[in-house]
């Protein structure tokens, strides 16, 4: 993953043309061995108060090899993957004795602290005291324990006066439209600050229902109650407009105006996202309604966010931050993963 952010424009070849930087990384299943504390987390633990609860992500070993799921039947392939990932998570958590250590009953632990299952990467996130973190790291089937770091939301780009459709001409979108390719039948997801569902260029393009909106900042998120997408920042709304927006303002702005959109919000009101919230958003995309037997995952997921404090650097190499497992699984499920190349110049 490269540290820049920006807008994405896409429509699909027979269905959508993708503009952006896709990430494709393969990873194998991890062996069973005692866990290890990441050096960054270790530094935090050394200066932490014994009663302080520190947010961590626990990665479990014995991961599912998703490469075995190669059926041309996308629905069957996705269903099999989701079922296997959820089953492996439950099995590994039980084997590792983490439930007894954390006192996990349902999704809570003593003291009112919450845990978040991250079955997609065979892991979980939790806030725990230093002594408990050290104990977790030594458990069998625990691969690693890392600090659940904060990612900052990208800044909004100012709206400029003048024509808005120059982006469409720049990539030849009109030529594709003439051929009949306007994104019809395609569902595009965003992982961003959210989307204003009432925006006139977007309201008619939201897929709708309880499987089309996810707020990763709310660990108790209930799709039956929290049914309305929103955006406190505006960045995600602007990006989605570039992808599927209409012409309510008098000029066409979206690359694939006949596509539908869904969205996962990862940034809170302060413009911050925990790594675990980003993992949770990717996980939601794989199975939005929580039923592996229904095929409601998107065709494309757009990511216009980054680690702006480290421009032009691959964070997996320099900082140990990785979403390679998430991306590998999404792509194996037939979901095109797009990351922005950035808004930076000179061209």
Coordinates of C-alpha atoms in Angstrom, one line a residue:
X1 CA 0.0 0.0 0.0
X2 CA 1.4 3.4 -1.0
X3 CA 1.0 6.5 1.1
X4 CA -1.1 8.9 -0.9
X5 CA -4.7 9.5 -1.3
X6 CA -7.0 10.8 -4.0
X7 CA -10.0 10.4 -6.1
X8 CA -10.8 7.4 -8.1
X9 CA -12.7 7.2 -11.3
X10 CA -13.9 4.0 -12.7
X11 CA -16.3 2.2 -14.9
X12 CA -16.1 -1.5 -15.8
X13 CA -14.8 -2.9 -19.0
X14 CA -17.8 -5.1 -19.9
X15 CA -19.2 -3.7 -16.7
X16 CA -16.7 -1.2 -15.2
X17 CA -13.5 0.6 -16.1
X18 CA -11.2 0.8 -13.1
X19 CA -8.9 3.8 -12.6
X20 CA -6.5 3.5 -9.7
X21 CA -3.9 1.3 -8.2
X22 CA -5.0 -2.3 -7.5
X23 CA -3.2 -4.3 -4.9
X24 CA -2.7 -8.0 -5.5
X25 CA -0.6 -9.9 -2.9
X26 CA -0.7 -13.6 -2.1
X27 CA -0.1 -15.0 1.3
X28 CA 0.0 -18.5 2.6
X29 CA -1.4 -20.1 5.8
X30 CA 0.7 -19.4 8.9
X31 CA 2.2 -22.2 11.0
X32 CA 1.2 -22.8 14.6
X33 CA 3.6 -21.2 17.0
X34 CA 3.7 -19.0 20.1
X35 CA 2.7 -15.4 19.6
X36 CA 5.1 -12.4 19.4
X37 CA 4.6 -8.8 20.5
X38 CA 5.3 -6.3 17.7
X39 CA 8.3 -3.9 18.6
X40 CA 6.0 -0.8 18.4
X41 CA 3.6 -2.3 20.8
X42 CA 6.4 -3.5 23.1
X43 CA 7.6 0.1 23.4
X44 CA 4.1 1.2 24.4
X45 CA 3.9 -1.6 27.0
X46 CA 7.2 -0.6 28.6
X47 CA 5.9 2.9 29.5
X48 CA 2.2 2.0 30.1
X49 CA 0.5 2.0 33.5
X50 CA -0.4 -1.5 34.7
X51 CA -4.1 -0.7 34.6
X52 CA -4.1 1.0 31.2
X53 CA -6.1 -0.7 28.5
X54 CA -4.2 -0.6 25.2
X55 CA -5.9 -1.3 21.9
X56 CA -4.3 -4.3 20.1
X57 CA -5.0 -6.6 17.2
X58 CA -4.3 -10.3 17.8
X59 CA -3.5 -12.3 14.7
X60 CA -4.1 -16.0 15.0
X61 CA -2.2 -18.6 13.0
X62 CA -3.5 -21.6 11.0
X63 CA -5.2 -19.3 8.4
X64 CA -7.4 -20.5 5.7
X65 CA -5.7 -21.0 2.3
X66 CA -8.2 -19.0 0.1
X67 CA -6.3 -19.9 -3.1
X68 CA -8.1 -23.3 -3.0
X69 CA -11.4 -21.6 -3.8
X70 CA -11.2 -21.3 -7.6
X71 CA -14.7 -22.2 -8.7
X72 CA -15.9 -20.1 -11.7
X73 CA -19.3 -19.9 -9.8
X74 CA -18.6 -16.7 -7.9
X75 CA -21.5 -17.1 -5.6
X76 CA -20.4 -20.6 -4.6
X77 CA -16.8 -19.5 -4.3
X78 CA -17.7 -16.6 -2.0
X79 CA -20.0 -18.7 0.1
X80 CA -17.4 -21.4 0.7
X81 CA -14.7 -18.9 1.6
X82 CA -16.9 -17.0 4.1
X83 CA -18.0 -20.2 5.8
X84 CA -14.5 -21.5 6.0
X85 CA -13.1 -18.3 7.4
X86 CA -15.7 -18.0 10.1
X87 CA -15.3 -21.6 11.1
X88 CA -11.5 -21.4 11.2
X89 CA -11.8 -18.3 13.4
X90 CA -14.1 -20.0 15.9
X91 CA -11.9 -23.1 16.0
X92 CA -8.7 -21.2 16.5
X93 CA -10.0 -19.0 19.2
X94 CA -11.2 -22.0 21.1
X95 CA -7.9 -23.8 20.7
X96 CA -5.9 -20.8 21.7
X97 CA -7.7 -20.5 25.1
X98 CA -8.2 -16.8 24.4
X99 CA -11.8 -16.9 25.5
X100 CA -10.9 -18.0 29.0
X101 CA -8.1 -15.5 29.2
X102 CA -10.2 -12.6 28.1
X103 CA -13.4 -13.8 29.8
X104 CA -15.1 -13.6 26.4
X105 CA -18.9 -14.1 26.6
X106 CA -20.6 -13.1 23.4
X107 CA -18.6 -10.0 22.4
X108 CA -17.8 -8.6 25.9
X109 CA -15.1 -9.0 28.5
X110 CA -15.1 -8.0 32.2
X111 CA -15.1 -4.3 32.9
X112 CA -17.4 -3.5 30.0
X113 CA -14.6 -3.6 27.4
X114 CA -15.5 -4.9 23.9
X115 CA -13.8 -7.3 21.5
X116 CA -14.3 -7.3 17.8
X117 CA -14.0 -10.6 15.9
X118 CA -11.9 -10.2 12.7
X119 CA -12.7 -13.6 11.3
X120 CA -11.6 -12.6 7.8
X121 CA -8.0 -12.3 8.9
X122 CA -8.4 -14.9 11.7
X123 CA -7.9 -12.4 14.4
X124 CA -9.6 -10.1 16.8
X125 CA -9.1 -6.6 18.3
X126 CA -9.5 -5.7 22.0
X127 CA -8.3 -3.2 24.6
X128 CA -6.4 -5.0 27.3
X129 CA -4.0 -4.3 30.2
X130 CA -0.2 -4.9 29.7
X131 CA -0.2 -8.1 31.8
X132 CA -3.1 -9.6 29.7
X133 CA -1.4 -8.6 26.4
X134 CA 1.8 -10.4 27.5
X135 CA -0.3 -13.5 28.4
X136 CA -2.1 -13.5 25.0
X137 CA 1.2 -13.2 23.1
X138 CA 2.4 -16.4 24.7
X139 CA -0.7 -18.5 23.9
X140 CA -0.6 -21.3 21.4
X141 CA -2.1 -20.4 18.0
X142 CA -1.4 -16.7 18.6
X143 CA 0.8 -15.5 15.7
X144 CA 1.3 -11.9 16.7
X145 CA 0.0 -9.0 18.8
X146 CA 0.2 -5.5 17.3
X147 CA -0.8 -2.0 18.4
X148 CA -4.2 -1.0 17.0
X149 CA -3.0 2.2 15.4
X150 CA -4.9 5.3 14.2
X151 CA -5.1 6.3 10.6
X152 CA -6.0 9.9 9.7
X153 CA -8.7 10.7 7.1
X154 CA -7.5 12.4 4.0
X155 CA -8.3 16.1 3.6
X156 CA -11.1 17.2 1.4
X157 CA -10.3 18.6 -2.0
X158 CA -11.7 22.1 -2.6
X159 CA -14.5 22.3 -5.2
X160 CA -13.3 24.3 -8.2
X161 CA -15.5 26.5 -10.4
X162 CA -16.0 25.6 -14.0
X163 CA -17.0 22.5 -15.8
X164 CA -17.0 19.3 -13.8
X165 CA -16.9 16.7 -16.5
X166 CA -13.2 17.2 -17.6
X167 CA -12.4 14.0 -15.7
X168 CA -14.8 12.0 -17.9
X169 CA -13.2 13.3 -21.1
X170 CA -9.7 12.7 -19.8
X171 CA -10.3 8.9 -19.6
X172 CA -12.6 8.5 -22.5
X173 CA -15.7 7.7 -20.5
X174 CA -18.1 9.1 -23.1
X175 CA -16.8 6.7 -25.7
X176 CA -17.6 3.8 -23.4
X177 CA -21.1 5.2 -22.7
X178 CA -21.7 5.3 -26.4
X179 CA -20.9 1.6 -26.6
X180 CA -23.4 1.0 -23.8
X181 CA -21.0 0.5 -20.9
X182 CA -22.3 2.8 -18.1
X183 CA -21.7 0.6 -15.1
X184 CA -25.1 -1.1 -15.3
X185 CA -25.5 -4.1 -13.1
X186 CA -22.3 -3.2 -11.0
X187 CA -22.1 -2.5 -7.3
X188 CA -19.3 -0.3 -6.2
X189 CA -18.3 0.0 -2.5
X190 CA -16.3 2.7 -0.8
X191 CA -14.2 2.6 2.3
X192 CA -14.0 6.2 3.4
X193 CA -15.6 8.9 5.6
X194 CA -19.1 7.6 4.6
X195 CA -21.5 8.9 1.9
X196 CA -24.3 11.4 2.1
X197 CA -27.1 9.3 0.9
X198 CA -29.3 12.4 0.3
X199 CA -26.9 14.0 -2.2
X200 CA -28.9 14.6 -5.4
X201 CA -26.2 13.0 -7.5
X202 CA -26.1 9.9 -5.3
X203 CA -29.5 9.2 -3.7
X204 CA -31.0 7.2 -6.6
X205 CA -27.8 5.1 -6.9
X206 CA -27.6 3.7 -3.4
X207 CA -28.4 0.0 -3.4
X208 CA -30.4 0.4 -0.2
X209 CA -31.5 -2.2 2.4
X210 CA -29.7 -3.5 5.5
X211 CA -26.7 -4.8 3.5
X212 CA -25.6 -1.6 2.0
X213 CA -24.2 0.6 4.8
X214 CA -21.7 -0.2 7.6
X215 CA -20.3 2.1 10.3
X216 CA -17.0 0.5 11.4
X217 CA -16.6 3.1 14.2
X218 CA -19.7 1.6 16.0
X219 CA -18.8 -1.8 17.4
X220 CA -22.5 -2.3 18.2
X221 CA -23.6 -1.4 14.7
X222 CA -27.0 -2.8 13.9
X223 CA -28.0 -2.7 10.2
X224 CA -31.6 -3.1 11.2
X225 CA -31.5 0.2 13.2
X226 CA -28.6 2.2 11.6
X227 CA -30.0 2.2 8.1
X228 CA -29.1 5.6 6.7
X229 CA -25.6 6.3 5.2
X230 CA -24.1 9.7 6.3
X231 CA -20.8 11.6 5.9
X232 CA -19.7 14.1 8.6
X233 CA -16.7 15.1 6.5
X234 CA -17.7 15.1 2.9
X235 CA -14.6 13.4 1.5
X236 CA -16.3 10.0 0.9
X237 CA -19.3 11.8 -0.7
X238 CA -17.0 13.6 -3.2
X239 CA -15.2 10.4 -4.1
X240 CA -18.4 8.5 -4.6
X241 CA -19.7 11.3 -6.8
X242 CA -16.6 10.9 -9.1
X243 CA -17.3 7.2 -9.3
X244 CA -21.1 6.9 -9.8
X245 CA -22.5 10.5 -9.6
X246 CA -25.2 11.7 -11.9
X247 CA -25.9 15.1 -13.5
X248 CA -28.2 16.8 -11.0
X249 CA -26.0 19.8 -10.9
X250 CA -26.2 20.3 -14.6
X251 CA -23.1 18.4 -15.8
X252 CA -22.2 14.7 -15.6
X253 CA -19.6 13.9 -12.9
X254 CA -19.5 10.2 -12.4
X255 CA -17.6 7.6 -14.4
X256 CA -20.2 4.8 -14.0
X257 CA -23.5 6.6 -13.5
X258 CA -25.6 3.5 -13.9
X259 CA -23.8 1.6 -11.1
X260 CA -25.1 1.2 -7.6
X261 CA -23.1 2.0 -4.5
X262 CA -22.7 0.8 -0.9
X263 CA -20.4 2.1 1.7
X264 CA -18.3 1.3 4.8
X265 CA -17.4 4.3 7.0
X266 CA -14.0 3.9 8.7
X267 CA -13.3 7.4 9.9
X268 CA -15.0 8.9 13.0
X269 CA -16.0 12.5 13.7
X270 CA -12.4 13.3 14.5
X271 CA -11.2 12.0 11.2
X272 CA -9.6 8.9 12.8
X273 CA -9.8 5.2 12.0
X274 CA -8.3 2.3 14.0
X275 CA -6.6 -0.4 12.0
X276 CA -9.1 -2.8 13.4
X277 CA -11.9 -0.7 12.0
X278 CA -10.4 -0.9 8.5
X279 CA -10.1 -4.7 8.9
X280 CA -13.8 -4.8 10.0
X281 CA -14.8 -2.8 6.9
X282 CA -13.0 -5.1 4.5
X283 CA -14.6 -8.0 6.4
X284 CA -18.1 -6.5 6.0
X285 CA -17.6 -6.2 2.2
X286 CA -17.1 -10.0 1.9
X287 CA -20.4 -10.7 3.6
X288 CA -22.6 -7.5 4.0
X289 CA -25.7 -9.2 5.3
X290 CA -24.0 -11.8 7.5
X291 CA -25.4 -14.7 5.5
X292 CA -22.8 -16.6 3.5
X293 CA -25.5 -18.1 1.3
X294 CA -26.5 -14.8 -0.3
X295 CA -24.2 -13.1 -2.8
X296 CA -24.4 -9.4 -1.9
X297 CA -20.7 -8.5 -1.9
X298 CA -19.8 -5.6 -4.2
X299 CA -18.0 -6.0 -7.6
X300 CA -15.5 -3.2 -6.8
X301 CA -14.2 -1.5 -3.6
X302 CA -12.6 1.9 -3.8
X303 CA -10.1 3.2 -1.2
X304 CA -9.2 6.9 -1.3
X305 CA -7.3 7.0 2.0
X306 CA -3.8 6.5 3.0
X307 CA -1.1 7.1 5.6
X308 CA -0.3 10.7 4.5
X309 CA 2.5 11.1 7.1
X310 CA 4.7 8.7 5.0
X311 CA 4.4 9.7 1.4
X312 CA 5.8 7.4 -1.3
X313 CA 6.6 4.6 1.1
X314 CA 5.3 1.1 1.3
X315 CA 4.1 0.8 4.9
X316 CA 4.3 -2.9 5.1
X317 CA 8.1 -2.6 4.6
X318 CA 8.7 0.4 6.7
X319 CA 6.1 0.2 9.5
X320 CA 4.8 -3.4 9.5
X321 CA 1.2 -2.3 8.7
X322 CA -0.4 -4.8 6.5
X323 CA -3.8 -5.4 4.8
X324 CA -2.4 -8.0 2.4
X325 CA -4.5 -10.8 3.9
X326 CA -7.7 -8.7 3.5
X327 CA -6.9 -7.7 0.0
X328 CA -5.9 -11.2 -1.0
X329 CA -9.2 -12.6 0.2
X330 CA -11.3 -9.9 -1.4
X331 CA -9.7 -10.4 -4.7
X332 CA -10.0 -14.2 -4.5
X333 CA -13.7 -13.6 -3.9
X334 CA -13.9 -11.7 -7.2
X335 CA -13.9 -8.2 -5.8
X336 CA -11.7 -5.7 -7.6
X337 CA -9.7 -3.7 -5.0
X338 CA -8.7 -0.2 -6.0
X339 CA -6.4 2.2 -4.1
X340 CA -5.9 5.8 -5.2
X341 CA -2.6 6.8 -6.8
X342 CA -3.0 10.2 -5.0
X343 CA -3.7 13.8 -5.7
X344 CA -0.1 14.8 -5.7
X345 CA 1.7 16.5 -8.7
X346 CA 3.3 17.6 -10.7
X347 CA 1.0 16.0 -13.3

